[in-house]
C-alpha cells in the first residue's frame, strides 16, 4: 500500500522574495515546510546569486504553474566588466580578464540598442539544458564543453540605469528562455571587454509586475500568528492567468466542463487559452479554443 504524503491541503500562489545564496528548490522546501503543505512547486528557477520574485504554487495551483514558466520576465542586473567567469556570474571562477574602456551613458546606449528586439543567444554551459540525457551544468563541472545551438529570444526592453566605473546596471524585460548571464557577457564583448553578472534581482514575471513580495522572515512572523494569518499571504491561483480572457459559464456548461467535455459557448473567443468560471465566480480551470468552435478543458482545478 502506497504511503500517503503528509502535510495539509493548501491552495494558492505565494510571491516569495528569494534571498541571495539560496537555490530555488531550497527556498521552495523551506516555504513548503513553513506552510505544512502537502504539495508545492516553483515556477522556474532563479540562480542562487539572484534575488526577487519566485512564485510558489501550492496544491491545485501547481496545475497552472506552466503558464508562468512560459511568461515574460523583468530584471535589474548589475554587470561587472573586466572579468569573465566560467559560470557567467560572481559565483564562478575567473577565466579571463580584459581592460575596461572608459564608459559613459552616451557610449553605452548605441551598444544596448543592438540587443533590443529579437536576438540570438548561445546557451551557457552552466545551464539546465540537457545534452544526451545529461544537464549541461553537470558536464561543465566535469570540464566538458559540448556544441550548443543558438536560440532566438526577445528583449522587449533594455535600459541603462547607471554606469559606475566598471559596472553597468541595467533593466531588462525579456521573453522566456533568455539567459541574463549570456546577455551580460555579450554586452560586455560588444563594449570591447569581458564581464559577468554580479547582482541580479527579478522584479516581474508574467502578470506579476512589481508586486508586493514576502520574505521568509515575514512569513515566519505570520506563521507565529497562526495558520490563518499565514494563508492570507496567498493569492488565488487564477492571479497567475490574468493575461488570458475569462469566460463565465452557465450551470449546465460548467457541469460538462468539470466532467472534462468540450463545450460550445456563444460569443466566446475563437482562439487561445481561456480562464473558465462558473456563475458563482469559482475558477474551474483553463480551456483552449478548438478549431470546431468549442472550448476544450485542458487544466481543470475542480473535482470531477
PDB file of C-alpha atoms in Angstrom:
ATOM      1  CA  UNK A   1       0.000   0.000   0.000  1.00  0.00           C
ATOM      2  CA  UNK A   2       1.401   3.390  -1.021  1.00  0.00           C
ATOM      3  CA  UNK A   3       2.394   5.695   1.788  1.00  0.00           C
ATOM      4  CA  UNK A   4       0.203   8.766   1.976  1.00  0.00           C
ATOM      5  CA  UNK A   5       2.038  12.031   1.578  1.00  0.00           C
ATOM      6  CA  UNK A   6       1.983  14.158   4.738  1.00  0.00           C
ATOM      7  CA  UNK A   7       1.004  17.784   5.048  1.00  0.00           C
ATOM      8  CA  UNK A   8      -2.181  19.768   4.694  1.00  0.00           C
ATOM      9  CA  UNK A   9      -4.038  20.857   1.597  1.00  0.00           C
ATOM     10  CA  UNK A  10      -3.077  24.442   0.773  1.00  0.00           C
ATOM     11  CA  UNK A  11      -4.030  26.144  -2.493  1.00  0.00           C
ATOM     12  CA  UNK A  12      -2.802  29.453  -3.867  1.00  0.00           C
ATOM     13  CA  UNK A  13       0.211  31.373  -5.116  1.00  0.00           C
ATOM     14  CA  UNK A  14       2.855  32.869  -2.859  1.00  0.00           C
ATOM     15  CA  UNK A  15       5.038  35.650  -4.260  1.00  0.00           C
ATOM     16  CA  UNK A  16       8.291  34.852  -2.493  1.00  0.00           C
ATOM     17  CA  UNK A  17      11.193  37.285  -2.353  1.00  0.00           C
ATOM     18  CA  UNK A  18      14.022  34.761  -2.719  1.00  0.00           C
ATOM     19  CA  UNK A  19      17.199  35.704  -0.863  1.00  0.00           C
ATOM     20  CA  UNK A  20      20.666  35.531  -2.408  1.00  0.00           C
ATOM     21  CA  UNK A  21      22.776  32.434  -1.869  1.00  0.00           C
ATOM     22  CA  UNK A  22      19.836  30.028  -1.772  1.00  0.00           C
ATOM     23  CA  UNK A  23      18.742  27.711  -4.582  1.00  0.00           C
ATOM     24  CA  UNK A  24      15.157  27.986  -5.768  1.00  0.00           C
ATOM     25  CA  UNK A  25      14.492  24.413  -4.664  1.00  0.00           C
ATOM     26  CA  UNK A  26      15.812  25.045  -1.161  1.00  0.00           C
ATOM     27  CA  UNK A  27      13.664  28.174  -0.880  1.00  0.00           C
ATOM     28  CA  UNK A  28      10.672  26.125  -2.046  1.00  0.00           C
ATOM     29  CA  UNK A  29      11.265  23.392   0.528  1.00  0.00           C
ATOM     30  CA  UNK A  30      11.688  25.917   3.354  1.00  0.00           C
ATOM     31  CA  UNK A  31       8.415  27.643   2.490  1.00  0.00           C
ATOM     32  CA  UNK A  32       6.603  24.339   1.983  1.00  0.00           C
ATOM     33  CA  UNK A  33       7.639  23.225   5.483  1.00  0.00           C
ATOM     34  CA  UNK A  34       6.590  26.563   6.962  1.00  0.00           C
ATOM     35  CA  UNK A  35       3.097  26.171   5.492  1.00  0.00           C
ATOM     36  CA  UNK A  36       2.991  22.458   6.322  1.00  0.00           C
ATOM     37  CA  UNK A  37       1.798  21.985   2.748  1.00  0.00           C
ATOM     38  CA  UNK A  38       1.318  18.632   1.088  1.00  0.00           C
ATOM     39  CA  UNK A  39       2.087  19.845  -2.435  1.00  0.00           C
ATOM     40  CA  UNK A  40       4.044  22.825  -3.783  1.00  0.00           C
ATOM     41  CA  UNK A  41       6.260  23.768  -6.706  1.00  0.00           C
ATOM     42  CA  UNK A  42       8.065  26.829  -8.036  1.00  0.00           C
ATOM     43  CA  UNK A  43       7.708  28.367 -11.470  1.00  0.00           C
ATOM     44  CA  UNK A  44      11.198  28.242 -12.902  1.00  0.00           C
ATOM     45  CA  UNK A  45      14.495  28.524 -11.097  1.00  0.00           C
ATOM     46  CA  UNK A  46      16.331  31.662 -10.147  1.00  0.00           C
ATOM     47  CA  UNK A  47      20.110  31.300  -9.913  1.00  0.00           C
ATOM     48  CA  UNK A  48      21.383  31.092  -6.301  1.00  0.00           C
ATOM     49  CA  UNK A  49      23.021  34.506  -6.794  1.00  0.00           C
ATOM     50  CA  UNK A  50      19.699  36.071  -7.776  1.00  0.00           C
ATOM     51  CA  UNK A  51      17.083  37.599  -5.511  1.00  0.00           C
ATOM     52  CA  UNK A  52      13.495  38.578  -6.030  1.00  0.00           C
ATOM     53  CA  UNK A  53      10.271  37.208  -7.384  1.00  0.00           C
ATOM     54  CA  UNK A  54       9.849  33.440  -7.162  1.00  0.00           C
ATOM     55  CA  UNK A  55       6.165  32.458  -7.293  1.00  0.00           C
ATOM     56  CA  UNK A  56       5.434  29.304  -5.292  1.00  0.00           C
ATOM     57  CA  UNK A  57       2.316  27.381  -6.341  1.00  0.00           C
ATOM     58  CA  UNK A  58       0.546  25.340  -3.670  1.00  0.00           C
ATOM     59  CA  UNK A  59      -1.917  22.499  -4.200  1.00  0.00           C
ATOM     60  CA  UNK A  60      -4.172  22.908  -7.222  1.00  0.00           C
ATOM     61  CA  UNK A  61      -2.218  25.993  -8.283  1.00  0.00           C
ATOM     62  CA  UNK A  62       0.579  23.674  -9.466  1.00  0.00           C
ATOM     63  CA  UNK A  63      -1.688  22.914 -12.439  1.00  0.00           C
ATOM     64  CA  UNK A  64      -1.255  26.457 -13.731  1.00  0.00           C
ATOM     65  CA  UNK A  65       2.448  26.859 -12.911  1.00  0.00           C
ATOM     66  CA  UNK A  66       3.380  26.006 -16.510  1.00  0.00           C
ATOM     67  CA  UNK A  67       1.776  29.229 -17.693  1.00  0.00           C
ATOM     68  CA  UNK A  68       4.229  31.188 -15.538  1.00  0.00           C
ATOM     69  CA  UNK A  69       7.150  29.146 -16.863  1.00  0.00           C
ATOM     70  CA  UNK A  70       6.292  30.488 -20.323  1.00  0.00           C
ATOM     71  CA  UNK A  71       5.779  34.087 -19.185  1.00  0.00           C
ATOM     72  CA  UNK A  72       7.985  37.102 -19.842  1.00  0.00           C
ATOM     73  CA  UNK A  73      10.306  38.303 -17.088  1.00  0.00           C
ATOM     74  CA  UNK A  74      11.767  41.562 -15.825  1.00  0.00           C
ATOM     75  CA  UNK A  75      15.078  42.021 -14.023  1.00  0.00           C
ATOM     76  CA  UNK A  76      17.522  44.568 -12.705  1.00  0.00           C
ATOM     77  CA  UNK A  77      21.030  43.275 -13.342  1.00  0.00           C
ATOM     78  CA  UNK A  78      24.472  44.583 -12.461  1.00  0.00           C
ATOM     79  CA  UNK A  79      27.247  43.585 -14.850  1.00  0.00           C
ATOM     80  CA  UNK A  80      30.858  43.688 -13.646  1.00  0.00           C
ATOM     81  CA  UNK A  81      33.151  44.481 -16.554  1.00  0.00           C
ATOM     82  CA  UNK A  82      36.772  43.472 -16.994  1.00  0.00           C
ATOM     83  CA  UNK A  83      36.448  39.960 -15.531  1.00  0.00           C
ATOM     84  CA  UNK A  84      34.808  36.878 -17.044  1.00  0.00           C
ATOM     85  CA  UNK A  85      33.926  33.766 -15.046  1.00  0.00           C
ATOM     86  CA  UNK A  86      33.214  30.191 -16.088  1.00  0.00           C
ATOM     87  CA  UNK A  87      29.606  30.420 -14.893  1.00  0.00           C
ATOM     88  CA  UNK A  88      28.922  33.933 -16.170  1.00  0.00           C
ATOM     89  CA  UNK A  89      28.229  35.201 -12.660  1.00  0.00           C
ATOM     90  CA  UNK A  90      30.034  36.074  -9.454  1.00  0.00           C
ATOM     91  CA  UNK A  91      29.763  32.501  -8.131  1.00  0.00           C
ATOM     92  CA  UNK A  92      32.105  31.186 -10.815  1.00  0.00           C
ATOM     93  CA  UNK A  93      35.868  31.002 -11.192  1.00  0.00           C
ATOM     94  CA  UNK A  94      37.693  33.730 -13.071  1.00  0.00           C
ATOM     95  CA  UNK A  95      38.610  32.614 -16.593  1.00  0.00           C
ATOM     96  CA  UNK A  96      39.582  35.838 -18.338  1.00  0.00           C
ATOM     97  CA  UNK A  97      40.462  39.480 -17.791  1.00  0.00           C
ATOM     98  CA  UNK A  98      40.376  42.442 -20.147  1.00  0.00           C
ATOM     99  CA  UNK A  99      40.797  46.181 -19.962  1.00  0.00           C
ATOM    100  CA  UNK A 100      37.618  48.194 -19.497  1.00  0.00           C
ATOM    101  CA  UNK A 101      37.275  51.172 -21.840  1.00  0.00           C
ATOM    102  CA  UNK A 102      36.111  54.484 -20.447  1.00  0.00           C
ATOM    103  CA  UNK A 103      32.340  54.300 -20.440  1.00  0.00           C
ATOM    104  CA  UNK A 104      29.505  56.760 -20.097  1.00  0.00           C
ATOM    105  CA  UNK A 105      25.789  56.631 -20.982  1.00  0.00           C
ATOM    106  CA  UNK A 106      26.437  58.127 -24.407  1.00  0.00           C
ATOM    107  CA  UNK A 107      28.878  55.377 -25.379  1.00  0.00           C
ATOM    108  CA  UNK A 108      26.856  52.517 -23.876  1.00  0.00           C
ATOM    109  CA  UNK A 109      23.452  53.382 -25.327  1.00  0.00           C
ATOM    110  CA  UNK A 110      24.290  52.591 -29.025  1.00  0.00           C
ATOM    111  CA  UNK A 111      25.557  49.154 -27.937  1.00  0.00           C
ATOM    112  CA  UNK A 112      22.386  48.411 -25.975  1.00  0.00           C
ATOM    113  CA  UNK A 113      20.271  49.335 -28.998  1.00  0.00           C
ATOM    114  CA  UNK A 114      21.684  46.320 -30.839  1.00  0.00           C
ATOM    115  CA  UNK A 115      20.373  43.984 -28.127  1.00  0.00           C
ATOM    116  CA  UNK A 116      16.758  45.137 -28.192  1.00  0.00           C
ATOM    117  CA  UNK A 117      14.208  43.091 -30.089  1.00  0.00           C
ATOM    118  CA  UNK A 118      14.784  39.595 -31.420  1.00  0.00           C
ATOM    119  CA  UNK A 119      18.319  38.334 -30.750  1.00  0.00           C
ATOM    120  CA  UNK A 120      20.153  35.015 -30.746  1.00  0.00           C
ATOM    121  CA  UNK A 121      21.918  33.601 -27.699  1.00  0.00           C
ATOM    122  CA  UNK A 122      24.282  30.687 -27.230  1.00  0.00           C
ATOM    123  CA  UNK A 123      23.084  28.915 -24.049  1.00  0.00           C
ATOM    124  CA  UNK A 124      25.837  28.786 -21.408  1.00  0.00           C
ATOM    125  CA  UNK A 125      27.407  25.502 -20.374  1.00  0.00           C
ATOM    126  CA  UNK A 126      26.254  26.243 -16.837  1.00  0.00           C
ATOM    127  CA  UNK A 127      22.571  25.768 -17.646  1.00  0.00           C
ATOM    128  CA  UNK A 128      19.915  23.101 -17.114  1.00  0.00           C
ATOM    129  CA  UNK A 129      19.629  22.230 -20.812  1.00  0.00           C
ATOM    130  CA  UNK A 130      20.125  18.541 -21.476  1.00  0.00           C
ATOM    131  CA  UNK A 131      22.681  17.042 -23.872  1.00  0.00           C
ATOM    132  CA  UNK A 132      22.297  13.304 -24.470  1.00  0.00           C
ATOM    133  CA  UNK A 133      20.456  12.943 -21.185  1.00  0.00           C
ATOM    134  CA  UNK A 134      22.882  14.991 -19.084  1.00  0.00           C
ATOM    135  CA  UNK A 135      22.472  18.535 -17.790  1.00  0.00           C
ATOM    136  CA  UNK A 136      24.961  20.942 -19.290  1.00  0.00           C
ATOM    137  CA  UNK A 137      25.994  22.182 -15.842  1.00  0.00           C
ATOM    138  CA  UNK A 138      26.926  18.617 -14.855  1.00  0.00           C
ATOM    139  CA  UNK A 139      29.137  18.338 -17.943  1.00  0.00           C
ATOM    140  CA  UNK A 140      30.630  21.774 -17.268  1.00  0.00           C
ATOM    141  CA  UNK A 141      31.612  20.712 -13.749  1.00  0.00           C
ATOM    142  CA  UNK A 142      33.449  17.781 -15.316  1.00  0.00           C
ATOM    143  CA  UNK A 143      35.345  20.181 -17.571  1.00  0.00           C
ATOM    144  CA  UNK A 144      33.436  19.037 -20.656  1.00  0.00           C
ATOM    145  CA  UNK A 145      32.157  21.525 -23.219  1.00  0.00           C
ATOM    146  CA  UNK A 146      29.718  20.461 -25.955  1.00  0.00           C
ATOM    147  CA  UNK A 147      28.209  22.081 -29.040  1.00  0.00           C
ATOM    148  CA  UNK A 148      25.064  24.083 -28.349  1.00  0.00           C
ATOM    149  CA  UNK A 149      22.557  25.522 -30.782  1.00  0.00           C
ATOM    150  CA  UNK A 150      21.896  29.233 -30.675  1.00  0.00           C
ATOM    151  CA  UNK A 151      18.402  30.171 -29.556  1.00  0.00           C
ATOM    152  CA  UNK A 152      16.256  33.140 -30.514  1.00  0.00           C
ATOM    153  CA  UNK A 153      14.815  35.192 -27.645  1.00  0.00           C
ATOM    154  CA  UNK A 154      13.058  38.545 -27.342  1.00  0.00           C
ATOM    155  CA  UNK A 155      14.404  41.529 -25.430  1.00  0.00           C
ATOM    156  CA  UNK A 156      11.295  43.683 -25.144  1.00  0.00           C
ATOM    157  CA  UNK A 157      13.062  46.470 -23.272  1.00  0.00           C
ATOM    158  CA  UNK A 158      16.651  47.118 -22.213  1.00  0.00           C
ATOM    159  CA  UNK A 159      17.531  50.292 -20.348  1.00  0.00           C
ATOM    160  CA  UNK A 160      20.718  51.606 -18.803  1.00  0.00           C
ATOM    161  CA  UNK A 161      20.090  52.598 -15.193  1.00  0.00           C
ATOM    162  CA  UNK A 162      23.623  53.548 -14.180  1.00  0.00           C
ATOM    163  CA  UNK A 163      27.307  53.445 -15.105  1.00  0.00           C
ATOM    164  CA  UNK A 164      29.521  53.108 -12.047  1.00  0.00           C
ATOM    165  CA  UNK A 165      33.154  52.754 -13.077  1.00  0.00           C
ATOM    166  CA  UNK A 166      33.473  49.154 -14.284  1.00  0.00           C
ATOM    167  CA  UNK A 167      29.845  48.273 -13.519  1.00  0.00           C
ATOM    168  CA  UNK A 168      26.685  48.658 -15.572  1.00  0.00           C
ATOM    169  CA  UNK A 169      23.231  48.499 -14.005  1.00  0.00           C
ATOM    170  CA  UNK A 170      20.548  47.501 -16.496  1.00  0.00           C
ATOM    171  CA  UNK A 171      16.803  46.987 -16.562  1.00  0.00           C
ATOM    172  CA  UNK A 172      15.796  44.011 -18.733  1.00  0.00           C
ATOM    173  CA  UNK A 173      12.346  42.895 -19.883  1.00  0.00           C
ATOM    174  CA  UNK A 174      12.688  39.638 -21.805  1.00  0.00           C
ATOM    175  CA  UNK A 175      10.975  36.505 -23.063  1.00  0.00           C
ATOM    176  CA  UNK A 176      11.198  33.065 -21.526  1.00  0.00           C
ATOM    177  CA  UNK A 177      14.445  31.247 -22.257  1.00  0.00           C
ATOM    178  CA  UNK A 178      16.591  34.392 -22.032  1.00  0.00           C
ATOM    179  CA  UNK A 179      19.896  33.915 -20.232  1.00  0.00           C
ATOM    180  CA  UNK A 180      20.735  37.132 -18.411  1.00  0.00           C
ATOM    181  CA  UNK A 181      24.302  35.902 -17.812  1.00  0.00           C
ATOM    182  CA  UNK A 182      24.760  35.435 -21.560  1.00  0.00           C
ATOM    183  CA  UNK A 183      23.214  38.829 -22.260  1.00  0.00           C
ATOM    184  CA  UNK A 184      25.660  40.479 -19.847  1.00  0.00           C
ATOM    185  CA  UNK A 185      28.623  38.662 -21.411  1.00  0.00           C
ATOM    186  CA  UNK A 186      27.524  39.613 -24.932  1.00  0.00           C
ATOM    187  CA  UNK A 187      27.035  43.263 -23.996  1.00  0.00           C
ATOM    188  CA  UNK A 188      30.477  43.328 -22.374  1.00  0.00           C
ATOM    189  CA  UNK A 189      32.002  41.857 -25.547  1.00  0.00           C
ATOM    190  CA  UNK A 190      30.239  44.464 -27.692  1.00  0.00           C
ATOM    191  CA  UNK A 191      31.754  47.140 -25.429  1.00  0.00           C
ATOM    192  CA  UNK A 192      35.219  45.734 -26.134  1.00  0.00           C
ATOM    193  CA  UNK A 193      35.796  43.880 -22.874  1.00  0.00           C
ATOM    194  CA  UNK A 194      34.535  40.896 -20.858  1.00  0.00           C
ATOM    195  CA  UNK A 195      32.098  40.755 -17.965  1.00  0.00           C
ATOM    196  CA  UNK A 196      29.856  38.765 -15.677  1.00  0.00           C
ATOM    197  CA  UNK A 197      26.701  39.207 -13.614  1.00  0.00           C
ATOM    198  CA  UNK A 198      27.495  40.308 -10.069  1.00  0.00           C
ATOM    199  CA  UNK A 199      23.927  41.069  -8.931  1.00  0.00           C
ATOM    200  CA  UNK A 200      20.526  40.063 -10.273  1.00  0.00           C
ATOM    201  CA  UNK A 201      17.033  40.783  -8.998  1.00  0.00           C
ATOM    202  CA  UNK A 202      13.791  39.639 -10.619  1.00  0.00           C
ATOM    203  CA  UNK A 203      11.002  42.194 -10.310  1.00  0.00           C
ATOM    204  CA  UNK A 204       8.385  40.872 -12.711  1.00  0.00           C
ATOM    205  CA  UNK A 205       7.024  37.620 -14.091  1.00  0.00           C
ATOM    206  CA  UNK A 206       4.004  37.439 -16.397  1.00  0.00           C
ATOM    207  CA  UNK A 207       1.030  39.165 -14.729  1.00  0.00           C
ATOM    208  CA  UNK A 208       3.047  39.909 -11.586  1.00  0.00           C
ATOM    209  CA  UNK A 209       4.798  43.217 -12.202  1.00  0.00           C
ATOM    210  CA  UNK A 210       6.466  44.953  -9.248  1.00  0.00           C
ATOM    211  CA  UNK A 211       4.213  43.043  -6.831  1.00  0.00           C
ATOM    212  CA  UNK A 212       4.398  43.016  -3.075  1.00  0.00           C
ATOM    213  CA  UNK A 213       6.616  40.042  -2.133  1.00  0.00           C
ATOM    214  CA  UNK A 214       7.073  38.048   1.058  1.00  0.00           C
ATOM    215  CA  UNK A 215      10.454  37.301   2.563  1.00  0.00           C
ATOM    216  CA  UNK A 216      10.983  34.166   4.627  1.00  0.00           C
ATOM    217  CA  UNK A 217      11.314  36.333   7.741  1.00  0.00           C
ATOM    218  CA  UNK A 218       7.959  37.977   7.048  1.00  0.00           C
ATOM    219  CA  UNK A 219       6.355  34.565   6.534  1.00  0.00           C
ATOM    220  CA  UNK A 220       7.850  33.217   9.753  1.00  0.00           C
ATOM    221  CA  UNK A 221       6.343  36.175  11.636  1.00  0.00           C
ATOM    222  CA  UNK A 222       2.960  35.431  10.057  1.00  0.00           C
ATOM    223  CA  UNK A 223       3.270  31.765  10.999  1.00  0.00           C
ATOM    224  CA  UNK A 224       3.628  32.774  14.653  1.00  0.00           C
ATOM    225  CA  UNK A 225       0.220  34.444  14.371  1.00  0.00           C
ATOM    226  CA  UNK A 226      -1.354  31.186  13.176  1.00  0.00           C
ATOM    227  CA  UNK A 227      -2.215  29.304  10.012  1.00  0.00           C
ATOM    228  CA  UNK A 228      -4.974  31.729   9.050  1.00  0.00           C
ATOM    229  CA  UNK A 229      -2.570  34.691   9.049  1.00  0.00           C
ATOM    230  CA  UNK A 230      -0.027  32.682   7.059  1.00  0.00           C
ATOM    231  CA  UNK A 231      -2.551  31.534   4.462  1.00  0.00           C
ATOM    232  CA  UNK A 232      -3.668  35.151   3.994  1.00  0.00           C
ATOM    233  CA  UNK A 233      -0.361  35.763   2.168  1.00  0.00           C
ATOM    234  CA  UNK A 234      -1.536  33.553  -0.713  1.00  0.00           C
ATOM    235  CA  UNK A 235      -3.077  34.867  -3.918  1.00  0.00           C
ATOM    236  CA  UNK A 236      -5.808  32.922  -5.754  1.00  0.00           C
ATOM    237  CA  UNK A 237      -4.426  30.592  -8.403  1.00  0.00           C
ATOM    238  CA  UNK A 238      -6.086  32.468 -11.258  1.00  0.00           C
ATOM    239  CA  UNK A 239      -3.997  35.530 -10.385  1.00  0.00           C
ATOM    240  CA  UNK A 240      -1.285  33.805 -12.429  1.00  0.00           C
ATOM    241  CA  UNK A 241      -3.518  33.819 -15.514  1.00  0.00           C
ATOM    242  CA  UNK A 242      -4.793  37.371 -15.834  1.00  0.00           C
ATOM    243  CA  UNK A 243      -3.276  37.740 -19.299  1.00  0.00           C
ATOM    244  CA  UNK A 244      -5.930  35.321 -20.606  1.00  0.00           C
ATOM    245  CA  UNK A 245      -9.592  36.131 -21.252  1.00  0.00           C
ATOM    246  CA  UNK A 246     -12.053  34.967 -18.602  1.00  0.00           C
ATOM    247  CA  UNK A 247     -15.314  33.247 -19.621  1.00  0.00           C
ATOM    248  CA  UNK A 248     -18.313  32.731 -17.333  1.00  0.00           C
ATOM    249  CA  UNK A 249     -20.216  29.513 -17.960  1.00  0.00           C
ATOM    250  CA  UNK A 250     -23.879  28.736 -17.453  1.00  0.00           C
ATOM    251  CA  UNK A 251     -24.575  25.992 -14.917  1.00  0.00           C
ATOM    252  CA  UNK A 252     -25.060  23.233 -17.490  1.00  0.00           C
ATOM    253  CA  UNK A 253     -21.874  24.185 -19.376  1.00  0.00           C
ATOM    254  CA  UNK A 254     -19.879  24.345 -16.154  1.00  0.00           C
ATOM    255  CA  UNK A 255     -21.115  20.843 -15.315  1.00  0.00           C
ATOM    256  CA  UNK A 256     -19.909  19.425 -18.628  1.00  0.00           C
ATOM    257  CA  UNK A 257     -16.540  21.220 -18.383  1.00  0.00           C
ATOM    258  CA  UNK A 258     -15.917  19.756 -14.942  1.00  0.00           C
ATOM    259  CA  UNK A 259     -16.615  16.339 -16.491  1.00  0.00           C
ATOM    260  CA  UNK A 260     -13.852  17.070 -18.993  1.00  0.00           C
ATOM    261  CA  UNK A 261     -16.118  17.565 -22.003  1.00  0.00           C
ATOM    262  CA  UNK A 262     -15.641  20.258 -24.674  1.00  0.00           C
ATOM    263  CA  UNK A 263     -18.421  22.839 -24.776  1.00  0.00           C
ATOM    264  CA  UNK A 264     -19.769  25.484 -27.132  1.00  0.00           C
ATOM    265  CA  UNK A 265     -20.003  28.945 -25.584  1.00  0.00           C
ATOM    266  CA  UNK A 266     -21.721  31.617 -27.711  1.00  0.00           C
ATOM    267  CA  UNK A 267     -19.562  34.690 -28.376  1.00  0.00           C
ATOM    268  CA  UNK A 268     -16.508  33.183 -26.667  1.00  0.00           C
ATOM    269  CA  UNK A 269     -13.069  33.936 -28.173  1.00  0.00           C
ATOM    270  CA  UNK A 270     -12.250  31.604 -31.034  1.00  0.00           C
ATOM    271  CA  UNK A 271      -8.562  31.080 -30.287  1.00  0.00           C
ATOM    272  CA  UNK A 272      -6.069  30.758 -27.461  1.00  0.00           C
ATOM    273  CA  UNK A 273      -6.287  29.879 -23.786  1.00  0.00           C
ATOM    274  CA  UNK A 274      -9.276  30.937 -21.669  1.00  0.00           C
ATOM    275  CA  UNK A 275      -9.981  31.155 -17.938  1.00  0.00           C
ATOM    276  CA  UNK A 276     -13.201  29.302 -17.120  1.00  0.00           C
ATOM    277  CA  UNK A 277     -15.557  30.225 -14.252  1.00  0.00           C
ATOM    278  CA  UNK A 278     -18.967  29.127 -13.046  1.00  0.00           C
ATOM    279  CA  UNK A 279     -21.739  31.631 -12.358  1.00  0.00           C
ATOM    280  CA  UNK A 280     -20.656  31.953  -8.731  1.00  0.00           C
ATOM    281  CA  UNK A 281     -17.223  33.125  -9.873  1.00  0.00           C
ATOM    282  CA  UNK A 282     -15.423  29.915  -8.924  1.00  0.00           C
ATOM    283  CA  UNK A 283     -12.366  29.239 -11.085  1.00  0.00           C
ATOM    284  CA  UNK A 284     -12.790  25.895 -12.847  1.00  0.00           C
ATOM    285  CA  UNK A 285      -9.551  25.773 -14.777  1.00  0.00           C
ATOM    286  CA  UNK A 286      -8.149  26.624 -18.188  1.00  0.00           C
ATOM    287  CA  UNK A 287      -9.719  25.845 -21.523  1.00  0.00           C
ATOM    288  CA  UNK A 288      -8.472  26.167 -25.057  1.00  0.00           C
ATOM    289  CA  UNK A 289     -10.436  27.268 -28.100  1.00  0.00           C
ATOM    290  CA  UNK A 290     -10.752  24.379 -30.567  1.00  0.00           C
ATOM    291  CA  UNK A 291     -10.883  24.505 -34.358  1.00  0.00           C
ATOM    292  CA  UNK A 292     -14.559  23.480 -34.366  1.00  0.00           C
ATOM    293  CA  UNK A 293     -15.578  26.497 -32.255  1.00  0.00           C
ATOM    294  CA  UNK A 294     -15.864  24.667 -28.954  1.00  0.00           C
ATOM    295  CA  UNK A 295     -13.775  25.163 -25.803  1.00  0.00           C
ATOM    296  CA  UNK A 296     -11.822  22.150 -24.650  1.00  0.00           C
ATOM    297  CA  UNK A 297     -10.986  21.884 -20.927  1.00  0.00           C
ATOM    298  CA  UNK A 298      -7.217  21.424 -20.533  1.00  0.00           C
ATOM    299  CA  UNK A 299      -6.153  22.325 -16.983  1.00  0.00           C
ATOM    300  CA  UNK A 300      -9.045  21.676 -14.636  1.00  0.00           C
ATOM    301  CA  UNK A 301      -8.769  22.503 -10.964  1.00  0.00           C
ATOM    302  CA  UNK A 302     -12.275  21.451  -9.982  1.00  0.00           C
ATOM    303  CA  UNK A 303     -13.042  17.891  -8.925  1.00  0.00           C
ATOM    304  CA  UNK A 304     -14.851  15.732 -11.416  1.00  0.00           C
TER     305      UNK A 304
END
